[in-house]
XYZ file of C-alpha atoms in Angstrom:
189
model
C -2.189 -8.604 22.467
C -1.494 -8.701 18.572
C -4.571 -8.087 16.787
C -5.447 -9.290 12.816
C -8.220 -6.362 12.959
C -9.973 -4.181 15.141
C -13.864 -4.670 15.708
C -15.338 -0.956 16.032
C -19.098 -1.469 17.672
C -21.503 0.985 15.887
C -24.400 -0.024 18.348
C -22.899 0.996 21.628
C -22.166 4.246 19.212
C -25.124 4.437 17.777
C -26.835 4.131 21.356
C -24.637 6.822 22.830
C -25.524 9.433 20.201
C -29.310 8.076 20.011
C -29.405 9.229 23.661
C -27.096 12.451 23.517
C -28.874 13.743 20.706
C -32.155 12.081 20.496
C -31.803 11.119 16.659
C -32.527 8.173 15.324
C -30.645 8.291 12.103
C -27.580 10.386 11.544
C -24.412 9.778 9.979
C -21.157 7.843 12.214
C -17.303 8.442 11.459
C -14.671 5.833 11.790
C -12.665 8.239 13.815
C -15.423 8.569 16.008
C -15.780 4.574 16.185
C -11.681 4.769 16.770
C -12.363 7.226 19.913
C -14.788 5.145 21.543
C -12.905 2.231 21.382
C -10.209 3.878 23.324
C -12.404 5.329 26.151
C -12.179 3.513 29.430
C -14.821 1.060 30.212
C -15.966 0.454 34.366
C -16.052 -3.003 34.783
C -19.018 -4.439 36.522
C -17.731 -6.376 39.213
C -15.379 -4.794 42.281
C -11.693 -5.663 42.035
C -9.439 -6.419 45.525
C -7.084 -3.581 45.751
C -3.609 -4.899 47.275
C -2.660 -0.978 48.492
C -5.405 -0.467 49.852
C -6.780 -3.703 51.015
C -10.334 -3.107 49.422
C -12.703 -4.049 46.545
C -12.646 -1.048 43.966
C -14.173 -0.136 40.797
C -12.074 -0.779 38.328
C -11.661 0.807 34.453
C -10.142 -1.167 31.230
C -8.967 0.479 28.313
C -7.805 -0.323 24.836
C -5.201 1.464 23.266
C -2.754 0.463 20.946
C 1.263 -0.350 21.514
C 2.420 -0.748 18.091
C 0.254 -0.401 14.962
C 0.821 -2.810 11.681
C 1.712 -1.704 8.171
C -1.677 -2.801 6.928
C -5.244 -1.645 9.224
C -8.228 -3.356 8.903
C -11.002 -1.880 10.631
C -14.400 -4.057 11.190
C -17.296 -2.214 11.507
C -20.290 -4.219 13.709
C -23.331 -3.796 12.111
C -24.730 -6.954 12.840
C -26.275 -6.570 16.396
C -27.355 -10.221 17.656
C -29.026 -8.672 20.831
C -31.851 -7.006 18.822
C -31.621 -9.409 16.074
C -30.935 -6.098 13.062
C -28.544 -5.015 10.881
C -27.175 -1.236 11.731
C -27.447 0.723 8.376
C -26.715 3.793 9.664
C -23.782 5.361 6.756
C -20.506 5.404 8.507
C -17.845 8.027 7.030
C -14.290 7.135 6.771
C -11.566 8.620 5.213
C -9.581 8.168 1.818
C -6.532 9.431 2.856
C -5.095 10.632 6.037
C -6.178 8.546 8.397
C -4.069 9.517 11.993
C -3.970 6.571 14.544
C -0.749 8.064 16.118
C -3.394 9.600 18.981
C -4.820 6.271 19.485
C -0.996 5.012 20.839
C -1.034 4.273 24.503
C 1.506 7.389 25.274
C -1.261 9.618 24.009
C -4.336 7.933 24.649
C -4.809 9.606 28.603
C -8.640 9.963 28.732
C -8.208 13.771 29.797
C -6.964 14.395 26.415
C -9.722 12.642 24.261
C -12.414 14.010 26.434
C -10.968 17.634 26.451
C -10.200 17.861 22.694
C -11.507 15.471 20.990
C -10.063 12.994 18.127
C -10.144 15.326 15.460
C -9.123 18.259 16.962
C -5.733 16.712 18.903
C -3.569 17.196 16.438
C -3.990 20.934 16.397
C -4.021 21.179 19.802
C -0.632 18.391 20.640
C 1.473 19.170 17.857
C 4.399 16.399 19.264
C 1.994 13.731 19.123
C 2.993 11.190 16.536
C 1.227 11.455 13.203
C 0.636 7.815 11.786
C -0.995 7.918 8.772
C -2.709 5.552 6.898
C -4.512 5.467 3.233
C -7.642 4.004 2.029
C -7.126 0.921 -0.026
C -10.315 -1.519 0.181
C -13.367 -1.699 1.291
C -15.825 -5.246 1.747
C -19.597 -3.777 1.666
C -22.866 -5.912 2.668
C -25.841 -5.005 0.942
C -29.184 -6.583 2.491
C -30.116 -8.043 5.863
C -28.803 -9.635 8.533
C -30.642 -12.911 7.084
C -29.365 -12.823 3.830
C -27.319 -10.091 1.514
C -24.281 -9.498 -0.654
C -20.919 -8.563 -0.299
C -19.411 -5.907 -2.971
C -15.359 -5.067 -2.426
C -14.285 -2.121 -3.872
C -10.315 -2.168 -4.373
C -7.497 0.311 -5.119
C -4.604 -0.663 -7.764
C -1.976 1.105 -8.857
C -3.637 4.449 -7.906
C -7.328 3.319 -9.377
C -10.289 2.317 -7.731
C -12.283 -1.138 -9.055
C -15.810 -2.686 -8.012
C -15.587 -6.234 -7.584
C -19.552 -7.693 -7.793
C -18.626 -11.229 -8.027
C -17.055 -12.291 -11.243
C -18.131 -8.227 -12.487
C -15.317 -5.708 -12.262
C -15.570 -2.501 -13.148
C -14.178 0.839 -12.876
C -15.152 2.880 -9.920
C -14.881 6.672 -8.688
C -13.365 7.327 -5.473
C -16.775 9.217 -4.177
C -18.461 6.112 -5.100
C -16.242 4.597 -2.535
C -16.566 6.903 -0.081
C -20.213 7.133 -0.175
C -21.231 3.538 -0.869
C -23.704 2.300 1.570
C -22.751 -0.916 4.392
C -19.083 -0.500 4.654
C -18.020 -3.663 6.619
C -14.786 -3.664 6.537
C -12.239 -1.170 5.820
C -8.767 -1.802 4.978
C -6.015 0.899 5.275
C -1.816 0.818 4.226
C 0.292 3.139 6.644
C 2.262 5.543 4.603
């Protein structure tokens, strides 16, 4: 299906790592968002098999055919099912970013659960590389009853902070380590 972005959950993330760690507050990558996304979910009810003539358990999986020129990742940090905002800080990268694992050639689960996202491209040197660069962020500062939303926005090479009719000049750290990142938009190189 063509997609306008790509919803990454950070509570099914932040529940996985909660329980695989016991933590309650540590730090979540985008690539780590990416790999979940692309690991096979069972779906709950029993699907008739025609080749074998029974009901089966059957897995779904996301992966991605063709990726656009311009990525926008969404990052869910509003969960409605406990009524909270997730603040954990989610890392994401500036430059670099490599969806060519995520295609559906070289998305096999075997793969992600042997090596891992960030390692695969050491490990499968013919797998694509599909870069893409940083080039806005949309940040929410306050709850998940009321807040703010600050965009931060390259041009031309420099980064700005856009606090409603405020720009200024910002550093790319300041980017990078700005707290809420919502949204994250990339440009493939």
């Amino acid at each position: 299906e063509p997609f306008m972005n790509v919803s990454l959950s950070l509570s099914e993330e932040v529940e996985r790592m909660q329980k695989g760690r016991g933590l309650r507050h540590f730090d979540i990558s985008v690539e780590t968002c990416l790999e979940h996304f692309v690991l096979p979910e069972k779906l709950g009810d029993l699907v008739y098999c025609n080749s074998c003539g029974k009901k089966t358990h059957t897995n779904k999986q996301h992966t991605f055919a063709k990726l656009p020129k311009i990525l926008c990742l969404h990052l869910k940090r509003f969960d409605a099912a406990h009524n909270r905002k997730i603040e954990n800080f989610v890392s994401f990268p500036s430059y670099g970013l490599n969806m060519g694992v995520l295609l559906s050639h070289w998305c096999e689960v075997t793969r992600l659960e042997s090596s891992g996202f960030g390692q695969a491209e050491s490990i499968h040197s013919t797998e694509p590389k599909i870069l893409y660069d940083l080039f806005g962020t949309v940040n929410h500062i306050g709850s998940m009853q009321s807040g703010h939303y600050v965009t931060y926005v390259k041009v031309y090479g420099t980064w700005y902070r856009c606090n409603d009719q405020h720009i200024s000049y910002a550093k790319e750290e300041e980017v990078l380590k700005a707290q809420g990142a919502y949204v994250l938009f990339y440009v493939r190189r």
